[in-house]
Amino acid sequence: MDKHQHTRLYFLSICIGSIALVFAISRCSISFFDYSLQKLEFSFPESELRRSFYNAGDENRAVDSRDVVSQQILSVRSRNDTLQSKPEKKKKKLNRRRTVEVGLSKARASIREAASSNRNATLFSVDLPNAQVYRNPSALSQSYLEMEKRFKVYVYEEGEPPLVHDGPCKSVYAVEGRFIMEMEKSRTKFRTYDPDQAHVYFLPFSVTWLVTYLYQYNYDAEPLRTFASDYVRLISSKHPFWNRTSGADHFMLACHDWGPLTSKANEDLFHKSIRVMCNANSSEGFNPAKDATLPEIKLYGGEVHPQLRLSKILMTSPRPHLAFFAGGVHGPVRPILLDHWKQRDPDMPVFEYLPKHLNYYDFMRSSKFCFCPSGYEVASPRLIEAIYSECIPVILSVNFVLPFSDILRWETFSVQVDVSEIPRLKEILTSISDEKYQSLKRNLRYVRRHFELNDPPKRYDAFHMILHSIWLRRLNLRLT
C-alpha cells in the first residue's frame, strides 16, 4: 500500500467516525427530549409534538415549531389550571348562591312566624309606634330587620351617564334620580359588588333622562324602547344572571309616566322582572304580585317645598276649607270632578287652574281634605303633597295601586271615593265625624316619614320603604 492510499484510507475512517458520532449524538438528544416530555406529563400525545419538531424543513422552521410547542405547552398548562380551578370556582359560586337562598328561606320562616303569632307590641313599638296604620306591624318589623340583615343589590356597571347611573333629583320625578343616586353610593350597605351574593340586580337607567335625551318630539317613543332592549341584551350577553331567571330577580325603577311603555321593550322585563314605577296602573299590565309602586315625590332644588316642611305652624294652621283641588283637565276623572264642583261651592274651592294671585300650598294647608284625581296617568305628586301638608287625601282614581299598599292601611289616613260617587263628594266628606277626621290626621302625620327622602337616608323613610317593597317581591320568588 503506497503512501497516498494510506492517506485516503485514514481520511475515510475519520469521515465515517465523524458521521457515526453525529448520529449517536442526535439519537441521544432526541431520547432526552422524549424523556423530558414524559416527565412533564403533557395531556396530548408525544407524537404530535414530535411531528411538529421533525417536520421542520430548515433551521428557521425548526425555531418556529419550537415556538409553537412553547405556545401549546402554555396553552395546556393554562387549560389544566382552568380545568382544576373551574370546579372550584363553580363550587364556590354555587355555595354563595345556595347561601343566598338558604338565607331567604330563613327570612321567610321568621316573617311567617311573626305574622301568625300574637307578639307583644313592645317588640316593634320602638320602630312602629302607631300600629294602626299597618296591615301587620309585627310582620313588617321582622321583615324590615331581615332586610337590613341580609338584602344585597347588585348594580350593573354597564352604560354611561346621564342615561345610566344618573337621574333627575330636582323635579316632579326626583324620586327616580334620588334612588339611583343612593344605590350608586359605595357606602350603602345594601349594595354588593359580588353578583353571586346578590338577591336582586338593578338596571340603573333613567326613563326620565331617556325621554329628555332620546324622545323625538314627533311623538316617536321608539328610541326609548330601543335603548332598554339594547341594555338588556348587553347585560344578558355579558353576564349570566339575567338568563338564569329570565330577569325575574332583576328590577328597573321609573317615575316618568312612560316607565311602563319603556319596559315593554323586552317581554321578560315587562312580564317577569320587578318594575318599580310611579305609574302603577293595574289595567295596563302593572302586577302588584311582582311590581311595586313608587311614590311620586316632587322636590324643588332637591328639597321639599318650604311651605310643606313639617313645623308647628303647619300642624296648628287653621283649616277653614272643607276640600280643595286645582289642576289641568286631562284624563278621564278630572273632567268629572270639575264638571260637578268647579267653583260651585265656597266650602270646596275647586279650580281648573289656580289664579296667579293665589297660592297653591296655602290652599292645601288651609283645607281639611285634598282631592287627588288621576290625570292622563294614575299617579300624581299631589298625593304626597297632601300628605306633607296634612291635608287628608281624597283618592279619586281607577286601577291605581297605591304606594306601599301591601303593608300600609291607606284607609286609616286617606279617603277613597269611587269615581261614580264624585257628585256626592261634599255629602261623603261632611259625614266624617270630627273624631274620625282627627284620627285620619294623626295617622297622616305619622306616615309622612315613609314618604320622605332624606340625605343620608333614615330607617323607614322613602328610600328604605322602596327597597323593602323590592325585598318583599324577592321573597315571593323562589329560585332553584
GROMACS .gro file of C-alpha atoms in nm:
model
  480
    1MET     CA    1   0.000   0.000   0.000
    2ASP     CA    2   0.159   0.328  -0.108
    3LYS     CA    3   0.158   0.647   0.090
    4HIS     CA    4  -0.137   0.802  -0.100
    5GLN     CA    5  -0.365   0.503  -0.045
    6HIS     CA    6  -0.285   0.506   0.327
    7THR     CA    7  -0.376   0.874   0.348
    8ARG     CA    8  -0.711   0.819   0.168
    9LEU     CA    9  -0.796   0.529   0.397
   10TYR     CA   10  -0.716   0.735   0.705
   11PHE     CA   11  -0.930   1.025   0.580
   12LEU     CA   12  -1.221   0.792   0.501
   13SER     CA   13  -1.203   0.642   0.853
   14ILE     CA   14  -1.219   0.987   1.008
   15CYS     CA   15  -1.525   1.075   0.796
   16ILE     CA   16  -1.704   0.754   0.886
   17GLY     CA   17  -1.622   0.804   1.254
   18SER     CA   18  -1.748   1.163   1.246
   19ILE     CA   19  -2.073   1.059   1.084
   20ALA     CA   20  -2.121   0.785   1.345
   21LEU     CA   21  -2.052   1.031   1.627
   22VAL     CA   22  -2.302   1.287   1.490
   23PHE     CA   23  -2.565   1.015   1.453
   24ALA     CA   24  -2.508   0.896   1.808
   25ILE     CA   25  -2.535   1.249   1.949
   26SER     CA   26  -2.860   1.308   1.754
   27ARG     CA   27  -3.014   0.991   1.892
   28CYS     CA   28  -2.919   1.084   2.244
   29SER     CA   29  -3.067   1.434   2.203
   30ILE     CA   30  -3.397   1.301   2.073
   31SER     CA   31  -3.414   1.042   2.350
   32PHE     CA   32  -3.353   1.313   2.612
   33PHE     CA   33  -3.628   1.532   2.457
   34ASP     CA   34  -3.870   1.241   2.465
   35TYR     CA   35  -3.778   1.166   2.827
   36SER     CA   36  -3.833   1.531   2.919
   37LEU     CA   37  -4.180   1.527   2.765
   38GLN     CA   38  -4.269   1.211   2.955
   39LYS     CA   39  -4.158   1.362   3.286
   40LEU     CA   40  -4.368   1.680   3.220
   41GLU     CA   41  -4.677   1.459   3.166
   42PHE     CA   42  -4.848   1.652   2.888
   43SER     CA   43  -5.205   1.565   2.816
   44PHE     CA   44  -5.169   1.538   2.441
   45PRO     CA   45  -4.966   1.257   2.259
   46GLU     CA   46  -4.592   1.287   2.222
   47SER     CA   47  -4.624   1.205   1.854
   48GLU     CA   48  -4.792   1.542   1.790
   49LEU     CA   49  -4.502   1.728   1.946
   50ARG     CA   50  -4.253   1.507   1.759
   51ARG     CA   51  -4.436   1.571   1.433
   52SER     CA   52  -4.417   1.944   1.489
   53PHE     CA   53  -4.049   1.921   1.557
   54TYR     CA   54  -3.948   1.657   1.295
   55ASN     CA   55  -4.127   1.819   1.004
   56ALA     CA   56  -3.911   2.129   1.025
   57GLY     CA   57  -3.750   2.163   0.682
   58ASP     CA   58  -3.487   2.414   0.779
   59GLU     CA   59  -3.341   2.590   1.079
   60ASN     CA   60  -3.587   2.876   1.072
   61ARG     CA   61  -3.887   2.644   1.060
   62ALA     CA   62  -3.741   2.438   1.342
   63VAL     CA   63  -3.727   2.751   1.558
   64ASP     CA   64  -4.085   2.840   1.460
   65SER     CA   65  -4.207   2.494   1.552
   66ARG     CA   66  -4.038   2.522   1.889
   67ASP     CA   67  -4.229   2.846   1.941
   68VAL     CA   68  -4.547   2.661   1.852
   69VAL     CA   69  -4.459   2.391   2.102
   70SER     CA   70  -4.399   2.658   2.366
   71GLN     CA   71  -4.741   2.809   2.292
   72GLN     CA   72  -4.902   2.466   2.311
   73ILE     CA   73  -4.728   2.400   2.643
   74LEU     CA   74  -4.856   2.730   2.783
   75SER     CA   75  -5.199   2.656   2.643
   76VAL     CA   76  -5.206   2.313   2.800
   77ARG     CA   77  -5.085   2.443   3.134
   78SER     CA   78  -5.347   2.714   3.125
   79ARG     CA   79  -5.615   2.465   3.030
   80ASN     CA   80  -5.507   2.229   3.304
   81ASP     CA   81  -5.517   2.515   3.554
   82THR     CA   82  -5.862   2.609   3.429
   83LEU     CA   83  -5.984   2.253   3.449
   84GLN     CA   84  -5.864   2.241   3.805
   85SER     CA   85  -5.997   2.582   3.901
   86LYS     CA   86  -6.335   2.579   3.724
   87PRO     CA   87  -6.490   2.320   3.952
   88GLU     CA   88  -6.351   2.510   4.248
   89LYS     CA   89  -6.492   2.839   4.123
   90LYS     CA   90  -6.821   2.679   4.027
   91LYS     CA   91  -6.844   2.515   4.367
   92LYS     CA   92  -6.777   2.846   4.542
   93LYS     CA   93  -7.038   3.023   4.329
   94LEU     CA   94  -7.293   2.751   4.395
   95ASN     CA   95  -7.218   2.773   4.766
   96ARG     CA   96  -7.268   3.150   4.759
   97ARG     CA   97  -7.592   3.117   4.564
   98ARG     CA   98  -7.709   2.842   4.797
   99THR     CA   99  -7.626   3.063   5.095
  100VAL     CA  100  -7.842   3.339   4.945
  101GLU     CA  101  -8.140   3.107   4.902
  102VAL     CA  102  -8.094   2.949   5.245
  103GLY     CA  103  -8.088   3.298   5.399
  104LEU     CA  104  -8.411   3.386   5.219
  105SER     CA  105  -8.575   3.068   5.344
  106LYS     CA  106  -8.482   3.161   5.699
  107ALA     CA  107  -8.616   3.512   5.647
  108ARG     CA  108  -8.946   3.378   5.512
  109ALA     CA  109  -8.983   3.147   5.811
  110SER     CA  110  -8.914   3.422   6.064
  111ILE     CA  111  -9.157   3.661   5.893
  112ARG     CA  112  -9.431   3.396   5.876
  113GLU     CA  113  -9.383   3.326   6.244
  114ALA     CA  114  -9.406   3.695   6.328
  115ALA     CA  115  -9.714   3.739   6.108
  116SER     CA  116  -9.904   3.450   6.260
  117SER     CA  117  -9.813   3.498   6.625
  118ASN     CA  118  -9.967   3.747   6.863
  119ARG     CA  119  -9.642   3.913   6.954
  120ASN     CA  120  -9.626   4.170   7.224
  121ALA     CA  121  -9.646   4.519   7.079
  122THR     CA  122  -9.333   4.620   7.270
  123LEU     CA  123  -9.128   4.413   7.026
  124PHE     CA  124  -9.198   4.662   6.746
  125SER     CA  125  -9.336   4.969   6.923
  126VAL     CA  126  -9.000   5.148   6.914
  127ASP     CA  127  -8.979   5.138   6.532
  128LEU     CA  128  -9.352   5.129   6.459
  129PRO     CA  129  -9.528   5.308   6.745
  130ASN     CA  130  -9.853   5.357   6.551
  131ALA     CA  131  -9.961   5.001   6.477
  132GLN     CA  132 -10.299   5.117   6.345
  133VAL     CA  133 -10.164   5.221   6.004
  134TYR     CA  134 -10.003   4.884   5.923
  135ARG     CA  135 -10.161   4.565   5.800
  136ASN     CA  136  -9.938   4.357   6.025
  137PRO     CA  137  -9.685   4.562   6.223
  138SER     CA  138  -9.519   4.253   6.371
  139ALA     CA  139  -9.457   4.103   6.026
  140LEU     CA  140  -9.335   4.437   5.891
  141SER     CA  141  -9.094   4.483   6.181
  142GLN     CA  142  -8.946   4.137   6.132
  143SER     CA  143  -8.931   4.174   5.755
  144TYR     CA  144  -8.755   4.509   5.784
  145LEU     CA  145  -8.499   4.363   6.026
  146GLU     CA  146  -8.438   4.071   5.790
  147MET     CA  147  -8.392   4.316   5.503
  148GLU     CA  148  -8.136   4.517   5.699
  149LYS     CA  149  -7.955   4.198   5.790
  150ARG     CA  150  -7.948   4.025   5.451
  151PHE     CA  151  -8.064   4.223   5.149
  152LYS     CA  152  -7.799   4.284   4.880
  153VAL     CA  153  -7.843   4.459   4.546
  154TYR     CA  154  -7.604   4.425   4.255
  155VAL     CA  155  -7.594   4.735   4.033
  156TYR     CA  156  -7.486   4.673   3.675
  157GLU     CA  157  -7.194   4.898   3.582
  158GLU     CA  158  -7.255   4.899   3.207
  159GLY     CA  159  -7.359   5.223   3.039
  160GLU     CA  160  -7.262   5.586   3.072
  161PRO     CA  161  -7.433   5.882   3.241
  162PRO     CA  162  -7.667   6.057   3.203
  163LEU     CA  163  -7.889   5.782   3.057
  164VAL     CA  164  -7.748   5.529   3.303
  165HIS     CA  165  -7.620   5.577   3.662
  166ASP     CA  166  -7.790   5.917   3.682
  167GLY     CA  167  -8.138   6.063   3.715
  168PRO     CA  168  -8.335   6.378   3.799
  169CYS     CA  169  -8.316   6.498   4.158
  170LYS     CA  170  -8.488   6.837   4.132
  171SER     CA  171  -8.820   6.778   3.960
  172VAL     CA  172  -9.153   6.603   3.979
  173TYR     CA  173  -8.965   6.280   3.903
  174ALA     CA  174  -8.698   6.340   4.169
  175VAL     CA  175  -8.754   6.008   4.345
  176GLU     CA  176  -8.616   5.830   4.039
  177GLY     CA  177  -8.284   6.016   4.049
  178ARG     CA  178  -8.255   6.003   4.427
  179PHE     CA  179  -8.294   5.626   4.435
  180ILE     CA  180  -8.035   5.577   4.161
  181MET     CA  181  -7.800   5.817   4.342
  182GLU     CA  182  -7.831   5.627   4.670
  183MET     CA  183  -7.774   5.289   4.506
  184GLU     CA  184  -7.470   5.422   4.322
  185LYS     CA  185  -7.308   5.523   4.651
  186SER     CA  186  -7.049   5.267   4.750
  187ARG     CA  187  -7.119   5.325   5.120
  188THR     CA  188  -7.474   5.195   5.112
  189LYS     CA  189  -7.483   4.865   5.298
  190PHE     CA  190  -7.738   4.722   5.057
  191ARG     CA  191  -7.507   4.730   4.755
  192THR     CA  192  -7.280   4.435   4.677
  193TYR     CA  193  -7.006   4.413   4.417
  194ASP     CA  194  -7.022   4.033   4.421
  195PRO     CA  195  -7.311   3.934   4.192
  196ASP     CA  196  -7.318   3.583   4.336
  197GLN     CA  197  -7.414   3.726   4.674
  198ALA     CA  198  -7.692   3.946   4.535
  199HIS     CA  199  -8.062   3.891   4.591
  200VAL     CA  200  -8.164   4.126   4.309
  201TYR     CA  201  -7.996   4.300   4.016
  202PHE     CA  202  -8.064   4.666   3.936
  203LEU     CA  203  -8.086   4.803   3.580
  204PRO     CA  204  -7.980   5.162   3.662
  205PHE     CA  205  -8.113   5.351   3.359
  206SER     CA  206  -8.331   5.659   3.399
  207VAL     CA  207  -8.652   5.666   3.198
  208THR     CA  208  -8.684   6.039   3.265
  209TRP     CA  209  -8.345   6.106   3.108
  210LEU     CA  210  -8.427   5.869   2.822
  211VAL     CA  211  -8.730   6.085   2.749
  212THR     CA  212  -8.526   6.404   2.786
  213TYR     CA  213  -8.241   6.300   2.558
  214LEU     CA  214  -8.387   6.041   2.320
  215TYR     CA  215  -8.752   6.130   2.273
  216GLN     CA  216  -8.822   6.273   1.932
  217TYR     CA  217  -9.084   6.544   1.950
  218ASN     CA  218  -9.276   6.381   1.668
  219TYR     CA  219  -9.436   6.152   1.928
  220ASP     CA  220  -9.195   5.870   1.847
  221ALA     CA  221  -9.101   5.686   2.165
  222GLU     CA  222  -8.927   5.403   1.982
  223PRO     CA  223  -8.574   5.523   2.082
  224LEU     CA  224  -8.667   5.463   2.448
  225ARG     CA  225  -8.769   5.105   2.380
  226THR     CA  226  -8.462   5.052   2.164
  227PHE     CA  227  -8.232   5.169   2.442
  228ALA     CA  228  -8.397   4.949   2.705
  229SER     CA  229  -8.392   4.649   2.471
  230ASP     CA  230  -8.025   4.705   2.387
  231TYR     CA  231  -7.936   4.744   2.753
  232VAL     CA  232  -8.100   4.415   2.847
  233ARG     CA  233  -7.928   4.248   2.552
  234LEU     CA  234  -7.593   4.388   2.666
  235ILE     CA  235  -7.615   4.268   3.025
  236SER     CA  236  -7.766   3.933   2.928
  237SER     CA  237  -7.485   3.861   2.683
  238LYS     CA  238  -7.210   3.982   2.917
  239HIS     CA  239  -7.338   3.831   3.244
  240PRO     CA  240  -7.517   3.502   3.323
  241PHE     CA  241  -7.761   3.643   3.578
  242TRP     CA  242  -8.042   3.764   3.352
  243ASN     CA  243  -8.059   3.440   3.155
  244ARG     CA  244  -8.054   3.235   3.474
  245THR     CA  245  -8.401   3.360   3.577
  246SER     CA  246  -8.525   3.533   3.258
  247GLY     CA  247  -8.488   3.858   3.453
  248ALA     CA  248  -8.720   3.757   3.740
  249ASP     CA  249  -8.470   3.868   4.006
  250HIS     CA  250  -8.392   4.196   3.824
  251PHE     CA  251  -8.563   4.530   3.870
  252MET     CA  252  -8.599   4.862   3.694
  253LEU     CA  253  -8.722   5.184   3.851
  254ALA     CA  254  -8.905   5.469   3.677
  255CYS     CA  255  -9.116   5.761   3.790
  256HIS     CA  256  -9.184   5.904   3.445
  257ASP     CA  257  -9.525   5.820   3.300
  258TRP     CA  258  -9.354   5.630   3.021
  259GLY     CA  259  -9.195   5.376   3.252
  260PRO     CA  260  -9.444   5.102   3.153
  261LEU     CA  261  -9.401   5.184   2.784
  262THR     CA  262  -9.022   5.161   2.813
  263SER     CA  263  -9.044   4.828   2.995
  264LYS     CA  264  -9.235   4.680   2.702
  265ALA     CA  265  -8.908   4.683   2.506
  266ASN     CA  266  -8.834   4.338   2.642
  267GLU     CA  267  -9.101   4.075   2.706
  268ASP     CA  268  -8.929   3.932   3.014
  269LEU     CA  269  -8.865   4.280   3.153
  270PHE     CA  270  -9.236   4.358   3.124
  271HIS     CA  271  -9.382   4.024   3.238
  272LYS     CA  272  -9.121   3.878   3.476
  273SER     CA  273  -8.892   4.147   3.617
  274ILE     CA  274  -8.976   4.364   3.916
  275ARG     CA  275  -9.090   4.702   3.783
  276VAL     CA  276  -9.089   4.982   4.042
  277MET     CA  277  -9.299   5.262   3.891
  278CYS     CA  278  -9.498   5.569   3.983
  279ASN     CA  279  -9.741   5.489   3.702
  280ALA     CA  280  -9.888   5.182   3.870
  281ASN     CA  281 -10.198   5.113   3.664
  282SER     CA  282 -10.327   4.758   3.708
  283SER     CA  283 -10.525   4.784   3.384
  284GLU     CA  284 -10.204   4.843   3.187
  285GLY     CA  285 -10.004   4.542   3.299
  286PHE     CA  286  -9.895   4.651   3.646
  287ASN     CA  287  -9.889   4.334   3.855
  288PRO     CA  288  -9.881   4.401   4.233
  289ALA     CA  289  -9.755   4.047   4.297
  290LYS     CA  290  -9.422   4.130   4.128
  291ASP     CA  291  -9.429   4.506   4.061
  292ALA     CA  292  -9.403   4.783   4.322
  293THR     CA  293  -9.548   5.134   4.328
  294LEU     CA  294  -9.303   5.422   4.351
  295PRO     CA  295  -9.434   5.730   4.536
  296GLU     CA  296  -9.415   6.040   4.316
  297ILE     CA  297  -9.225   6.293   4.529
  298LYS     CA  298  -9.173   6.639   4.383
  299LEU     CA  299  -8.861   6.822   4.502
  300TYR     CA  300  -8.771   7.187   4.440
  301GLY     CA  301  -8.396   7.236   4.418
  302GLY     CA  302  -8.357   6.890   4.568
  303GLU     CA  303  -8.569   6.973   4.873
  304VAL     CA  304  -8.933   6.968   4.980
  305HIS     CA  305  -9.109   7.299   4.920
  306PRO     CA  306  -9.057   7.523   5.228
  307GLN     CA  307  -9.432   7.551   5.284
  308LEU     CA  308  -9.460   7.174   5.314
  309ARG     CA  309  -9.184   7.118   5.566
  310LEU     CA  310  -9.301   6.977   5.894
  311SER     CA  311  -9.341   7.254   6.151
  312LYS     CA  312  -9.560   7.361   6.440
  313ILE     CA  313  -9.714   7.623   6.212
  314LEU     CA  314  -9.820   7.351   5.970
  315MET     CA  315  -9.964   7.135   6.246
  316THR     CA  316 -10.163   7.420   6.405
  317SER     CA  317 -10.266   7.612   6.094
  318PRO     CA  318 -10.644   7.673   6.068
  319ARG     CA  319 -10.835   7.478   5.802
  320PRO     CA  320 -11.142   7.679   5.701
  321HIS     CA  321 -11.194   7.493   5.372
  322LEU     CA  322 -11.355   7.151   5.359
  323ALA     CA  323 -11.167   7.040   5.044
  324PHE     CA  324 -10.951   7.176   4.763
  325PHE     CA  325 -10.831   7.099   4.412
  326ALA     CA  326 -10.654   7.289   4.136
  327GLY     CA  327 -10.517   7.128   3.821
  328GLY     CA  328 -10.541   7.082   3.447
  329VAL     CA  329 -10.826   6.900   3.279
  330HIS     CA  330 -10.685   6.578   3.137
  331GLY     CA  331 -10.757   6.212   3.176
  332PRO     CA  332 -11.099   6.056   3.243
  333VAL     CA  333 -11.151   6.156   3.608
  334ARG     CA  334 -11.071   6.526   3.632
  335PRO     CA  335 -11.336   6.641   3.384
  336ILE     CA  336 -11.600   6.472   3.600
  337LEU     CA  337 -11.469   6.643   3.914
  338LEU     CA  338 -11.456   6.985   3.750
  339ASP     CA  339 -11.792   6.942   3.582
  340HIS     CA  340 -11.961   6.890   3.919
  341TRP     CA  341 -11.755   7.111   4.151
  342LYS     CA  342 -11.556   7.374   3.964
  343GLN     CA  343 -11.618   7.696   4.160
  344ARG     CA  344 -11.960   7.563   4.266
  345ASP     CA  345 -11.916   7.566   4.645
  346PRO     CA  346 -11.713   7.814   4.856
  347ASP     CA  347 -11.651   7.539   5.113
  348MET     CA  348 -11.477   7.333   4.845
  349PRO     CA  349 -11.261   7.558   4.622
  350VAL     CA  350 -11.207   7.364   4.300
  351PHE     CA  351 -11.018   7.530   4.016
  352GLU     CA  352 -10.915   7.420   3.669
  353TYR     CA  353 -10.602   7.632   3.702
  354LEU     CA  354 -10.534   7.835   4.013
  355PRO     CA  355 -10.534   8.211   3.952
  356LYS     CA  356 -10.182   8.356   3.972
  357HIS     CA  357 -10.259   8.577   4.271
  358LEU     CA  358 -10.349   8.267   4.480
  359ASN     CA  359 -10.103   8.027   4.642
  360TYR     CA  360 -10.146   7.654   4.582
  361TYR     CA  361  -9.985   7.539   4.907
  362ASP     CA  362 -10.174   7.794   5.112
  363PHE     CA  363 -10.493   7.625   4.997
  364MET     CA  364 -10.358   7.279   5.080
  365ARG     CA  365 -10.253   7.394   5.427
  366SER     CA  366 -10.593   7.554   5.491
  367SER     CA  367 -10.808   7.262   5.371
  368LYS     CA  368 -10.912   6.953   5.565
  369PHE     CA  369 -10.925   6.734   5.256
  370CYS     CA  370 -10.741   6.747   4.924
  371PHE     CA  371 -10.883   6.590   4.610
  372CYS     CA  372 -10.630   6.366   4.433
  373PRO     CA  373 -10.781   6.268   4.097
  374SER     CA  374 -10.592   6.079   3.830
  375GLY     CA  375 -10.484   6.266   3.518
  376TYR     CA  376 -10.355   6.112   3.199
  377GLU     CA  377 -10.194   5.853   3.423
  378VAL     CA  378 -10.297   5.724   3.765
  379ALA     CA  379 -10.007   5.876   3.964
  380SER     CA  380  -9.965   6.235   4.072
  381PRO     CA  381  -9.731   6.422   4.309
  382ARG     CA  382 -10.044   6.577   4.460
  383LEU     CA  383 -10.093   6.264   4.671
  384ILE     CA  384  -9.760   6.306   4.852
  385GLU     CA  385  -9.804   6.684   4.871
  386ALA     CA  386 -10.133   6.626   5.050
  387ILE     CA  387  -9.955   6.400   5.300
  388TYR     CA  388  -9.686   6.665   5.356
  389SER     CA  389  -9.944   6.942   5.408
  390GLU     CA  390 -10.151   6.719   5.642
  391CYS     CA  391 -10.448   6.756   5.411
  392ILE     CA  392 -10.632   6.424   5.410
  393PRO     CA  393 -10.601   6.279   5.056
  394VAL     CA  394 -10.931   6.203   4.885
  395ILE     CA  395 -10.825   5.950   4.623
  396LEU     CA  396 -11.028   5.961   4.303
  397SER     CA  397 -10.876   5.703   4.078
  398VAL     CA  398 -10.935   5.381   3.890
  399ASN     CA  399 -10.691   5.088   3.889
  400PHE     CA  400 -10.427   5.280   4.088
  401VAL     CA  401 -10.218   5.053   4.313
  402LEU     CA  402 -10.123   5.285   4.599
  403PRO     CA  403  -9.761   5.308   4.723
  404PHE     CA  404  -9.664   5.054   4.991
  405SER     CA  405 -10.023   4.927   4.996
  406ASP     CA  406  -9.903   4.576   5.081
  407ILE     CA  407  -9.804   4.700   5.427
  408LEU     CA  408  -9.995   5.028   5.481
  409ARG     CA  409 -10.366   5.057   5.558
  410TRP     CA  410 -10.446   5.358   5.344
  411GLU     CA  411 -10.798   5.374   5.482
  412THR     CA  412 -10.652   5.487   5.816
  413PHE     CA  413 -10.507   5.810   5.674
  414SER     CA  414 -10.696   5.879   5.350
  415VAL     CA  415 -11.042   5.865   5.197
  416GLN     CA  416 -11.100   5.662   4.883
  417VAL     CA  417 -11.407   5.755   4.680
  418ASP     CA  418 -11.532   5.574   4.373
  419VAL     CA  419 -11.541   5.791   4.062
  420SER     CA  420 -11.915   5.728   4.034
  421GLU     CA  421 -11.957   5.896   4.373
  422ILE     CA  422 -11.797   6.228   4.272
  423PRO     CA  423 -12.136   6.408   4.266
  424ARG     CA  424 -12.173   6.314   4.637
  425LEU     CA  425 -11.828   6.433   4.749
  426LYS     CA  426 -11.949   6.702   4.989
  427GLU     CA  427 -12.203   6.468   5.143
  428ILE     CA  428 -11.939   6.199   5.193
  429LEU     CA  429 -11.684   6.436   5.349
  430THR     CA  430 -11.927   6.615   5.581
  431SER     CA  431 -12.045   6.277   5.711
  432ILE     CA  432 -11.697   6.211   5.854
  433SER     CA  433 -11.707   6.286   6.225
  434ASP     CA  434 -11.458   6.519   6.387
  435GLU     CA  435 -11.322   6.228   6.588
  436LYS     CA  436 -11.265   6.030   6.268
  437TYR     CA  437 -11.105   6.332   6.099
  438GLN     CA  438 -10.863   6.383   6.388
  439SER     CA  439 -10.767   6.016   6.372
  440LEU     CA  440 -10.704   6.041   5.997
  441LYS     CA  441 -10.490   6.349   6.051
  442ARG     CA  442 -10.282   6.192   6.331
  443ASN     CA  443 -10.217   5.888   6.117
  444LEU     CA  444 -10.134   6.104   5.816
  445ARG     CA  445  -9.878   6.296   6.021
  446TYR     CA  446  -9.728   5.966   6.134
  447VAL     CA  447  -9.693   5.803   5.789
  448ARG     CA  448  -9.524   6.111   5.643
  449ARG     CA  449  -9.184   5.966   5.737
  450HIS     CA  450  -9.242   5.678   5.496
  451PHE     CA  451  -9.269   5.924   5.208
  452GLU     CA  452  -8.972   6.148   5.287
  453LEU     CA  453  -8.640   6.142   5.104
  454ASN     CA  454  -8.350   6.207   5.339
  455ASP     CA  455  -7.982   6.262   5.274
  456PRO     CA  456  -7.846   6.042   5.414
  457PRO     CA  457  -8.145   5.806   5.421
  458LYS     CA  458  -8.310   5.723   5.754
  459ARG     CA  459  -8.469   5.398   5.864
  460TYR     CA  460  -8.822   5.350   5.732
  461ASP     CA  461  -8.801   5.655   5.503
  462ALA     CA  462  -8.899   5.652   5.134
  463PHE     CA  463  -8.568   5.507   5.014
  464HIS     CA  464  -8.586   5.219   5.259
  465MET     CA  465  -8.957   5.160   5.201
  466ILE     CA  466  -8.891   5.133   4.826
  467LEU     CA  467  -8.614   4.884   4.897
  468HIS     CA  468  -8.846   4.695   5.129
  469SER     CA  469  -9.107   4.670   4.852
  470ILE     CA  470  -8.842   4.513   4.627
  471TRP     CA  471  -8.730   4.286   4.913
  472LEU     CA  472  -9.086   4.160   4.963
  473ARG     CA  473  -9.118   4.073   4.597
  474ARG     CA  474  -8.786   3.890   4.600
  475LEU     CA  475  -8.911   3.692   4.898
  476ASN     CA  476  -9.206   3.583   4.684
  477LEU     CA  477  -8.964   3.448   4.423
  478ARG     CA  478  -8.817   3.103   4.481
  479LEU     CA  479  -8.516   3.010   4.265
  480THR     CA  480  -8.378   2.662   4.219
   0.00000   0.00000   0.00000
